[in-house]
JSON list of C-alpha atoms in Angstrom, two decimals:
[
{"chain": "A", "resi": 231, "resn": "UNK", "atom": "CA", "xyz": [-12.76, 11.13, 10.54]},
{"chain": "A", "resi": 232, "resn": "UNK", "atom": "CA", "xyz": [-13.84, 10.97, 6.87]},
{"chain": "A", "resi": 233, "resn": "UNK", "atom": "CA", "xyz": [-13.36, 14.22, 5.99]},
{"chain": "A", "resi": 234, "resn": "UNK", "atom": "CA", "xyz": [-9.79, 13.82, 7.65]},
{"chain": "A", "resi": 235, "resn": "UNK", "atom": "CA", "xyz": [-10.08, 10.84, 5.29]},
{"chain": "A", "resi": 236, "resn": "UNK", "atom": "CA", "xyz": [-11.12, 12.00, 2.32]},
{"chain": "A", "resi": 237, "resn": "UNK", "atom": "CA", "xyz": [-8.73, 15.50, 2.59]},
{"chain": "A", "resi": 238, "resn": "UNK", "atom": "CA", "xyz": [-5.52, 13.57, 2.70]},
{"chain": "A", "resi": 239, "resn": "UNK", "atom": "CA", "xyz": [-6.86, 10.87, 0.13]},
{"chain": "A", "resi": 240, "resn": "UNK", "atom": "CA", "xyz": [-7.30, 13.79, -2.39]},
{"chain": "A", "resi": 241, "resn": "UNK", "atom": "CA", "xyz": [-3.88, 15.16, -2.18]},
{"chain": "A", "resi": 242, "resn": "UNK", "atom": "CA", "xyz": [-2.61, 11.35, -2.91]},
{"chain": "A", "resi": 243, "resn": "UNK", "atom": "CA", "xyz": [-1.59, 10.36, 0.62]},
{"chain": "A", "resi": 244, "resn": "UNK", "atom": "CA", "xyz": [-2.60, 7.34, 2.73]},
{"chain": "A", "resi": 245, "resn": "UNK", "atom": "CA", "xyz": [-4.64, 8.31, 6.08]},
{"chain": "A", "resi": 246, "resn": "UNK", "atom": "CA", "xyz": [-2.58, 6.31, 9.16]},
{"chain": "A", "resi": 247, "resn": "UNK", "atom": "CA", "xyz": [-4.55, 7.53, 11.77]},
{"chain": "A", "resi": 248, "resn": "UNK", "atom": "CA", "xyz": [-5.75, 9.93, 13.60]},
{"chain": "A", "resi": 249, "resn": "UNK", "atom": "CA", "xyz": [-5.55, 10.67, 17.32]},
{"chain": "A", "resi": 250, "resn": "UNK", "atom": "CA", "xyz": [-7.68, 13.38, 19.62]},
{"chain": "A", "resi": 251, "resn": "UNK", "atom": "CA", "xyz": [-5.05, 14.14, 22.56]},
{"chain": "A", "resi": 252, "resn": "UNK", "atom": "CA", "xyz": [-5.91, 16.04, 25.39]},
{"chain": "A", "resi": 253, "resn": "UNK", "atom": "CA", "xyz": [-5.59, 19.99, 25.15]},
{"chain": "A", "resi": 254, "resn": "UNK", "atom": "CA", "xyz": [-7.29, 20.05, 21.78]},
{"chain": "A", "resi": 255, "resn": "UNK", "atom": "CA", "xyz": [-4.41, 18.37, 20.44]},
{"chain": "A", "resi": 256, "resn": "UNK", "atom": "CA", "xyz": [-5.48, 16.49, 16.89]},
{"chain": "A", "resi": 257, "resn": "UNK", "atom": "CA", "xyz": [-2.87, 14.53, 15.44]},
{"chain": "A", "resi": 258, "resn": "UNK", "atom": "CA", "xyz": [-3.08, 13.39, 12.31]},
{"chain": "A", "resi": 259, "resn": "UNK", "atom": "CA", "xyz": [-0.56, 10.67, 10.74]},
{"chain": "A", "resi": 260, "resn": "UNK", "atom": "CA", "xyz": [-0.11, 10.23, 6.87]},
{"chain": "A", "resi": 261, "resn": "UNK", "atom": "CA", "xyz": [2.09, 7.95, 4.42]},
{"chain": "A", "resi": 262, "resn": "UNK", "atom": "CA", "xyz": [2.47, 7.40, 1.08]},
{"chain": "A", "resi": 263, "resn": "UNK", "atom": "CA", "xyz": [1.16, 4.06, -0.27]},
{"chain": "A", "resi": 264, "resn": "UNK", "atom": "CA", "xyz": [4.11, 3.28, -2.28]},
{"chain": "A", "resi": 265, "resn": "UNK", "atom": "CA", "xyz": [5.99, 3.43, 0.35]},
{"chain": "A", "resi": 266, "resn": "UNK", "atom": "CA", "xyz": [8.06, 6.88, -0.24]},
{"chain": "A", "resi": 267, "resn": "UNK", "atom": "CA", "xyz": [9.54, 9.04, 2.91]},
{"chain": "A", "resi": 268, "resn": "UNK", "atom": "CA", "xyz": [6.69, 11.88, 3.73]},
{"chain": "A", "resi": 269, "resn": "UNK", "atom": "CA", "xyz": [8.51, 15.21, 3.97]},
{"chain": "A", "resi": 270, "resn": "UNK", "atom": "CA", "xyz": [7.81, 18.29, 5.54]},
{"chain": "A", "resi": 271, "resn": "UNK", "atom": "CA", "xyz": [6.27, 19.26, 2.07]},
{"chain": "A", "resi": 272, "resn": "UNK", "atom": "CA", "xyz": [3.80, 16.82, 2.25]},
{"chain": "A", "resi": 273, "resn": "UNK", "atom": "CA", "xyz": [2.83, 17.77, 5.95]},
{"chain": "A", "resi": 274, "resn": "UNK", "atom": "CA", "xyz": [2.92, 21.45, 5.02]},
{"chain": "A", "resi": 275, "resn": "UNK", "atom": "CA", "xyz": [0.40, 20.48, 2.59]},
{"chain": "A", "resi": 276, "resn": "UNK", "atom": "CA", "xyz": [-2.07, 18.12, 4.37]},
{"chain": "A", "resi": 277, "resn": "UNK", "atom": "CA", "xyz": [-2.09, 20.72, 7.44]},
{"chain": "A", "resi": 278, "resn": "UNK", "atom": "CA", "xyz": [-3.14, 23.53, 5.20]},
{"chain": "A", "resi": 279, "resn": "UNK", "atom": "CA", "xyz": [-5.58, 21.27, 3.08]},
{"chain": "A", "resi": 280, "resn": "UNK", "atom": "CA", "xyz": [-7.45, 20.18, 6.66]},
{"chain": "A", "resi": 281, "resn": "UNK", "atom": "CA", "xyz": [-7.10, 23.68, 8.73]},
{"chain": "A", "resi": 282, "resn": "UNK", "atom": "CA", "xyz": [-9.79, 24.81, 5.14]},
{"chain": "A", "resi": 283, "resn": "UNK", "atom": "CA", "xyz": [-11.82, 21.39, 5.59]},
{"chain": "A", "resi": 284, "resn": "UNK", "atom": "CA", "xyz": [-12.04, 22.11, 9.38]},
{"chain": "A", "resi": 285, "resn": "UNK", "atom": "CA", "xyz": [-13.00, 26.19, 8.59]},
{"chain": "A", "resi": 286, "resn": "UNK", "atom": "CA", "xyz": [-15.73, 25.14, 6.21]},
{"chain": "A", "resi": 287, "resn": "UNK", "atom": "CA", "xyz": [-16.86, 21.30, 8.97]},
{"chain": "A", "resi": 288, "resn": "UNK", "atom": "CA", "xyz": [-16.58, 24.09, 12.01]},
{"chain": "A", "resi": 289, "resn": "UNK", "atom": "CA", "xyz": [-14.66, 21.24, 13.79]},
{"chain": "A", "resi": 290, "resn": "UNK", "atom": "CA", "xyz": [-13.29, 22.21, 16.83]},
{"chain": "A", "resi": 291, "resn": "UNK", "atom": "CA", "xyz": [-9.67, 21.51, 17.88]},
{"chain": "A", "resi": 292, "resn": "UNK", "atom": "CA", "xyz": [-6.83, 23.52, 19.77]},
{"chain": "A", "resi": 293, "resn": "UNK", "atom": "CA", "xyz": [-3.71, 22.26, 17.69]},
{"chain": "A", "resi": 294, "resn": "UNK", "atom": "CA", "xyz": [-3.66, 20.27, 14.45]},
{"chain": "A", "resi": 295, "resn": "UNK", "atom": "CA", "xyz": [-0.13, 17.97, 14.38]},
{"chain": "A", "resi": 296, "resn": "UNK", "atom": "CA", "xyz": [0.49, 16.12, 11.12]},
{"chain": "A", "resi": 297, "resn": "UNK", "atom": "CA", "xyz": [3.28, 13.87, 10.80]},
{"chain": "A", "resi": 298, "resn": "UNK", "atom": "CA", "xyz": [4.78, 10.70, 9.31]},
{"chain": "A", "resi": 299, "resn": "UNK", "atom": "CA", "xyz": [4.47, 7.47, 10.73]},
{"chain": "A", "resi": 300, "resn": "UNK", "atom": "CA", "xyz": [8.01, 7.35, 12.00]},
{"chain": "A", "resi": 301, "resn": "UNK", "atom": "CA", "xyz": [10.02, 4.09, 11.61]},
{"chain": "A", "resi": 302, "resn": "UNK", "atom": "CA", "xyz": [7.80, 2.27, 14.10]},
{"chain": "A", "resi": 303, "resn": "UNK", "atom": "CA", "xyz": [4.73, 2.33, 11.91]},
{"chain": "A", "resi": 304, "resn": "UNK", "atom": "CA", "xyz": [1.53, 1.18, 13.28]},
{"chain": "A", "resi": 305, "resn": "UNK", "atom": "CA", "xyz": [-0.28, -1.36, 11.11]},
{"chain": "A", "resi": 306, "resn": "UNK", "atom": "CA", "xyz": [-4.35, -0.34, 11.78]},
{"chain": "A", "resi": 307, "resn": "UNK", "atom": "CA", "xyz": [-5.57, -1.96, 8.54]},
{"chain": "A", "resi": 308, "resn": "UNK", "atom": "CA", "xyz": [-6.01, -5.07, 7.35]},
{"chain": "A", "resi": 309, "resn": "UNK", "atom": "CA", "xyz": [-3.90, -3.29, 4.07]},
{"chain": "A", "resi": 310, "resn": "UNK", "atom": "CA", "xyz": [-1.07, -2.62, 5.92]},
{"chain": "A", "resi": 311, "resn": "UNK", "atom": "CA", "xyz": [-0.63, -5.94, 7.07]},
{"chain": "A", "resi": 312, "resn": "UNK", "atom": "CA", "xyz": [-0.89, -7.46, 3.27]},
{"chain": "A", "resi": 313, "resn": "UNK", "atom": "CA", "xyz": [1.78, -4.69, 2.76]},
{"chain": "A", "resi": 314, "resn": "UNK", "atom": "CA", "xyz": [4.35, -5.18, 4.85]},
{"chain": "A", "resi": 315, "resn": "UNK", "atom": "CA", "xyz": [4.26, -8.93, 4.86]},
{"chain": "A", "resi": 316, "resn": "UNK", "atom": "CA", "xyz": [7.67, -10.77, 5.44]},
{"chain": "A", "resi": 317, "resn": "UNK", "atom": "CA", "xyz": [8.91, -7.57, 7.89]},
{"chain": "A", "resi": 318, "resn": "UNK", "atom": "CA", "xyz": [9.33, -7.94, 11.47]},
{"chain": "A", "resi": 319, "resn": "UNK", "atom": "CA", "xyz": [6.31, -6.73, 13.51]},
{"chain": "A", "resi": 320, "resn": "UNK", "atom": "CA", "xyz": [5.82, -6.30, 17.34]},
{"chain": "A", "resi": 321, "resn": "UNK", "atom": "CA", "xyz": [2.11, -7.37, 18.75]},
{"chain": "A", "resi": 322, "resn": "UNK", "atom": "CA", "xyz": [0.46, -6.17, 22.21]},
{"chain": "A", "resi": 323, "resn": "UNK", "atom": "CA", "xyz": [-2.74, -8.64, 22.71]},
{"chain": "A", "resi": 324, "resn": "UNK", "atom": "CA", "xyz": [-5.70, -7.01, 24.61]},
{"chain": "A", "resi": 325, "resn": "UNK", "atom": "CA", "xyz": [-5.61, -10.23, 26.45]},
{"chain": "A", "resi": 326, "resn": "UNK", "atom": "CA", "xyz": [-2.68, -12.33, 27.55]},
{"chain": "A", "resi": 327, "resn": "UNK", "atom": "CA", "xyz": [-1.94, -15.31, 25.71]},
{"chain": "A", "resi": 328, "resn": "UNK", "atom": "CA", "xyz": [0.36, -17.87, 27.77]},
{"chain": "A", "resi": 329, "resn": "UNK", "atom": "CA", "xyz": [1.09, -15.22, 29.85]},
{"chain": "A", "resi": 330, "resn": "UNK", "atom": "CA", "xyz": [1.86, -12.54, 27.79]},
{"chain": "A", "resi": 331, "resn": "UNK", "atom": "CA", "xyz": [0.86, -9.92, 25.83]},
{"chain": "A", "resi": 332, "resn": "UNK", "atom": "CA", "xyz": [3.83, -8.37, 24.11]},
{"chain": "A", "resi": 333, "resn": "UNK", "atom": "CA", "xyz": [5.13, -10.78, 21.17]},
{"chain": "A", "resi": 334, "resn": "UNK", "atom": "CA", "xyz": [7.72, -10.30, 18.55]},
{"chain": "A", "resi": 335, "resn": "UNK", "atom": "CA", "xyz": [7.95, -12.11, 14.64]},
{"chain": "A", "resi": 336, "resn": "UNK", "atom": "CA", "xyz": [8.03, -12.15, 11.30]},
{"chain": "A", "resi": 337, "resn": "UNK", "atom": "CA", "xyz": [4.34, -11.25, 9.51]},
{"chain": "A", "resi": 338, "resn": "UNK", "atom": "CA", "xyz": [3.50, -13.86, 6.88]},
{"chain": "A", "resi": 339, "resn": "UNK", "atom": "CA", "xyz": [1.49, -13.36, 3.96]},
{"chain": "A", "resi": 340, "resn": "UNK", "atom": "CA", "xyz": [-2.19, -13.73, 3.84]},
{"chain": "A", "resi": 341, "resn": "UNK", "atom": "CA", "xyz": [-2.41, -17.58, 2.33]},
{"chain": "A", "resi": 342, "resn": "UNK", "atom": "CA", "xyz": [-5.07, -18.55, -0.01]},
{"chain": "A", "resi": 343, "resn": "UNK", "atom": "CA", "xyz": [-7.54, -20.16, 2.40]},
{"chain": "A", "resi": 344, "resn": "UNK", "atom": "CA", "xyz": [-6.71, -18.04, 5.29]},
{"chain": "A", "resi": 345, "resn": "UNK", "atom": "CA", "xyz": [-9.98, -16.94, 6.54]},
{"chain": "A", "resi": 346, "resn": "UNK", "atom": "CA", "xyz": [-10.37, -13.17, 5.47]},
{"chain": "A", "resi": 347, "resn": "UNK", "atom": "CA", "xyz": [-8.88, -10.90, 8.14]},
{"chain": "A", "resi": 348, "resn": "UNK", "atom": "CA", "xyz": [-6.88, -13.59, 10.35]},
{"chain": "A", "resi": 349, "resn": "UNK", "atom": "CA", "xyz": [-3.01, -12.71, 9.98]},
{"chain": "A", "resi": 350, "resn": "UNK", "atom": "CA", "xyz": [-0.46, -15.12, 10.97]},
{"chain": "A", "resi": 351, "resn": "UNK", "atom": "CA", "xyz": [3.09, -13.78, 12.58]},
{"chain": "A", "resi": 352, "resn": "UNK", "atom": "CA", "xyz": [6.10, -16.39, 13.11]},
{"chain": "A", "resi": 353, "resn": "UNK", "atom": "CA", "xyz": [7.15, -15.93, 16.91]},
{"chain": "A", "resi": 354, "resn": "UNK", "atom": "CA", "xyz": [10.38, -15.44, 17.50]},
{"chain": "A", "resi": 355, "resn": "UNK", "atom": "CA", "xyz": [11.97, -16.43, 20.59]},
{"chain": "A", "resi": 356, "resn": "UNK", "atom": "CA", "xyz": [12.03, -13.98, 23.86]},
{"chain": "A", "resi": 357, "resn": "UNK", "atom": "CA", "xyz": [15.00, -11.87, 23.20]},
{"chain": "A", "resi": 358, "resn": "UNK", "atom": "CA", "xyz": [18.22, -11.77, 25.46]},
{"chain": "A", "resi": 359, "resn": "UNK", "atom": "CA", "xyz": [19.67, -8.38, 25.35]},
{"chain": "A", "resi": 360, "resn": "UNK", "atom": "CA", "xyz": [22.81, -10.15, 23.22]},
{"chain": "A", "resi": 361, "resn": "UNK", "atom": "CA", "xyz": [20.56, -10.97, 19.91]},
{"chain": "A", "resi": 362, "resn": "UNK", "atom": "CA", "xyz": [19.16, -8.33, 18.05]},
{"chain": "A", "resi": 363, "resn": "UNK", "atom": "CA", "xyz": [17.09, -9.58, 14.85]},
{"chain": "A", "resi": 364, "resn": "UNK", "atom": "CA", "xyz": [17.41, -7.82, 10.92]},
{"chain": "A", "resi": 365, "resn": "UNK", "atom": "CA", "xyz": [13.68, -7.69, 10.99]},
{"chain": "A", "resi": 366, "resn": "UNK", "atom": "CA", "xyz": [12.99, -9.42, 7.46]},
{"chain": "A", "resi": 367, "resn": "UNK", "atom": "CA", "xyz": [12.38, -13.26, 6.66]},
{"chain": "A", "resi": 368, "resn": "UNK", "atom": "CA", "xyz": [14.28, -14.62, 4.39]},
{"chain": "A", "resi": 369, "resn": "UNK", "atom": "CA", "xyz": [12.88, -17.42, 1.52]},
{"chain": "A", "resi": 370, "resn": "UNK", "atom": "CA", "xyz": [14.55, -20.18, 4.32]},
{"chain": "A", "resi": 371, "resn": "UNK", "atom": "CA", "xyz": [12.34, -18.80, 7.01]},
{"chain": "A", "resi": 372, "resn": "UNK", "atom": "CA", "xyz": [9.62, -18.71, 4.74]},
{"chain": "A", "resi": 373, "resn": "UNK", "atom": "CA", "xyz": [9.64, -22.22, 3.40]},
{"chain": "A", "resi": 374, "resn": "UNK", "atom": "CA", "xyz": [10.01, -23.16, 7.22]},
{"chain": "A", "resi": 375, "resn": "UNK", "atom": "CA", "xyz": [6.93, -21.38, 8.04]},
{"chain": "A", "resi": 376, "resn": "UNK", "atom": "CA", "xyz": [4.79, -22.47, 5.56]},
{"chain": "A", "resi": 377, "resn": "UNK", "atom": "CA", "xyz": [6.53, -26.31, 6.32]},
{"chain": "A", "resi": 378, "resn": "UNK", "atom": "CA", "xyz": [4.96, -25.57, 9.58]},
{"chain": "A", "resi": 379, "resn": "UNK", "atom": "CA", "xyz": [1.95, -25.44, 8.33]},
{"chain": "A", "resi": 380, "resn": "UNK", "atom": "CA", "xyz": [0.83, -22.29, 10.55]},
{"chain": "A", "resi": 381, "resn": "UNK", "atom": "CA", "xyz": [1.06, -24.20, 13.57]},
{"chain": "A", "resi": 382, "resn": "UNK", "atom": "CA", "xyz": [-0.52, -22.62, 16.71]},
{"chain": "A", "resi": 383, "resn": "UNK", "atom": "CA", "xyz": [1.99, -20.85, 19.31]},
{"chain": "A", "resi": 384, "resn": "UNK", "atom": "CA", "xyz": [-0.26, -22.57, 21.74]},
{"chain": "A", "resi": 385, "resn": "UNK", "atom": "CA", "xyz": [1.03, -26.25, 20.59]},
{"chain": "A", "resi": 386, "resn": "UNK", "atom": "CA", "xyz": [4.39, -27.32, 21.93]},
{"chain": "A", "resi": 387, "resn": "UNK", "atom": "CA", "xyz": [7.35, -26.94, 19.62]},
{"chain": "A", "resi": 388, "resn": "UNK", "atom": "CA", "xyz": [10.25, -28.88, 18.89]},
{"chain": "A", "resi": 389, "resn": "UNK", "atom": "CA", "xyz": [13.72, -26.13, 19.47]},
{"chain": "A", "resi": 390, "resn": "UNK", "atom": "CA", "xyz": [14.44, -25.80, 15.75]},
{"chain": "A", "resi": 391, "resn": "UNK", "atom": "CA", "xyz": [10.46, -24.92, 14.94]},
{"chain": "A", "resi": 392, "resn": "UNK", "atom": "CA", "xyz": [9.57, -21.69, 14.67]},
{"chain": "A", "resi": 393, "resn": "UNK", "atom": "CA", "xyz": [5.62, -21.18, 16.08]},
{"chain": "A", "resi": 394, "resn": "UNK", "atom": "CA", "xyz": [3.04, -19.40, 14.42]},
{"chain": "A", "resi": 395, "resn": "UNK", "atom": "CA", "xyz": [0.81, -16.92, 16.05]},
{"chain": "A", "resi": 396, "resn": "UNK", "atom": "CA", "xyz": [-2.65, -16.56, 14.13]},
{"chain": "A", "resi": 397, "resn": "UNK", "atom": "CA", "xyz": [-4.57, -13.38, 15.29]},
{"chain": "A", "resi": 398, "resn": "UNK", "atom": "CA", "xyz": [-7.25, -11.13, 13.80]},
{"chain": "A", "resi": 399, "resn": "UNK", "atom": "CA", "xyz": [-7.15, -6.92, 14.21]},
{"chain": "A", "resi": 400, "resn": "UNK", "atom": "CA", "xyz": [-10.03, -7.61, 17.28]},
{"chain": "A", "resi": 401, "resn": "UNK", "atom": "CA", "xyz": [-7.67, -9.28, 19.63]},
{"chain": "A", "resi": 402, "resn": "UNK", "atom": "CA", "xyz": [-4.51, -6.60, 19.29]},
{"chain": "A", "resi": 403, "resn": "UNK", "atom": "CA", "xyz": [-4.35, -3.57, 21.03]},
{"chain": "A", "resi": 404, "resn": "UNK", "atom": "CA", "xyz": [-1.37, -2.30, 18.75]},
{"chain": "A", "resi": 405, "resn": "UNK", "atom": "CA", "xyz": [1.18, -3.54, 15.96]},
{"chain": "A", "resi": 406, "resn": "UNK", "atom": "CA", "xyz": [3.81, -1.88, 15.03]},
{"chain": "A", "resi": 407, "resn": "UNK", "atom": "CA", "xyz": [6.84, -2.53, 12.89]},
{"chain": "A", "resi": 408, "resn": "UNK", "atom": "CA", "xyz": [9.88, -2.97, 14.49]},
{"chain": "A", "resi": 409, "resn": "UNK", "atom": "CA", "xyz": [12.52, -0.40, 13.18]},
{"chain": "A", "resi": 410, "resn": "UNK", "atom": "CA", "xyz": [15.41, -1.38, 11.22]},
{"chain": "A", "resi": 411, "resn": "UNK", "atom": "CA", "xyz": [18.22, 1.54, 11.14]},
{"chain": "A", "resi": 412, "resn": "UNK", "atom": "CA", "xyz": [21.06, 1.12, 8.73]},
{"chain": "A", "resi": 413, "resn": "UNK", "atom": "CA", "xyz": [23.78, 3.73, 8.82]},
{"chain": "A", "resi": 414, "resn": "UNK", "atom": "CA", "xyz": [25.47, 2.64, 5.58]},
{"chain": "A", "resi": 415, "resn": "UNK", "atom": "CA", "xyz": [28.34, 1.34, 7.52]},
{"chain": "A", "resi": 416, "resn": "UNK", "atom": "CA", "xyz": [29.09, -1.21, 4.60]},
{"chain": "A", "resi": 417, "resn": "UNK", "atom": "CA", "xyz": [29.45, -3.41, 7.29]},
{"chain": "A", "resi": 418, "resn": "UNK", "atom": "CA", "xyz": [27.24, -6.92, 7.28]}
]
């Protein structure tokens, strides 16, 4: 893993993760830290740069895949969750919490005070196949948040408050960003 690391760190990518699949099947997933579109370029380059690291580790594998993250991005590290702050996020809990383990919200920026690696996420309500969500919060849902003072999803909630869901990378199996397509329609 940190050669895989260290390979696609030295031709300026960002490491996403990295998968061993049945079959010999090693997929590897990289992004750019700025946030730029990874192109076939890019994993034309990272497959050539770790078939060599691989040659020279003798690592065995059937079938090297590299991709991009795709528009459902998983969030592994506590970076990616100070970067994509304010964008819509779903959550699967290793273990249910009132019942459930698949939530939906709005990640919130790591507060001053926060203890280091907790990440809050405002809850939004169950979805009814009619609503569909633009997956940012704006500066109203913000200030409402942060009016809420993080309050615990556990704590009952007036209908107008949003609840807060406080969480650290130990108690989710995955988190993903929820994809937001925009055609260009012009249309708001």
């Amino acid at each position: 893993m940190q050669a895989i690391e260290t390979a696609v760190a030295s031709l300026g990518l960002e490491l996403v993760e990295v998968e061993h699949l049945p079959r010999g099947l090693l997929r590897v997933t990289i992004d750019h830290a700025d946030g730029t579109a990874v192109t076939v370029e890019d994993c034309e380059r990272v497959t050539r740069q770790l078939q060599y690291v691989f040659e020279v580790e003798n690592v065995d594998y059937g079938r090297l895949e590299v991709s991009s993250p795709g528009l459902d991005r998983p969030l592994r590290k506590p970076q990616d969750f100070v970067r994509f702050a304010g964008l819509e996020i779903d959550i699967v809990l290793r273990v249910p919490f009132q019942g459930r383990k698949k939530y939906r919200g709005v990640l919130l920026e790591t507060a001053e005070g926060d203890a280091q690696g907790r990440f809050s996420v405002v809850l939004s309500p169950p979805e009814s196949p009619a609503k569909n969500g633009k997956g940012k919060l704006g500066a109203a849902g913000r200030s409402k948040a942060k009016s809420a003072g993080l309050l615990d999803a556990a704590k009952p909630q007036a209908e107008d408050a949003q609840s807060v869901m406080n969480f650290s990378l130990a108690e989710v199996r995955d988190v993903r960003l929820v994809p937001v397509v925009d055609f260009g329609s012009g249309r708001k």
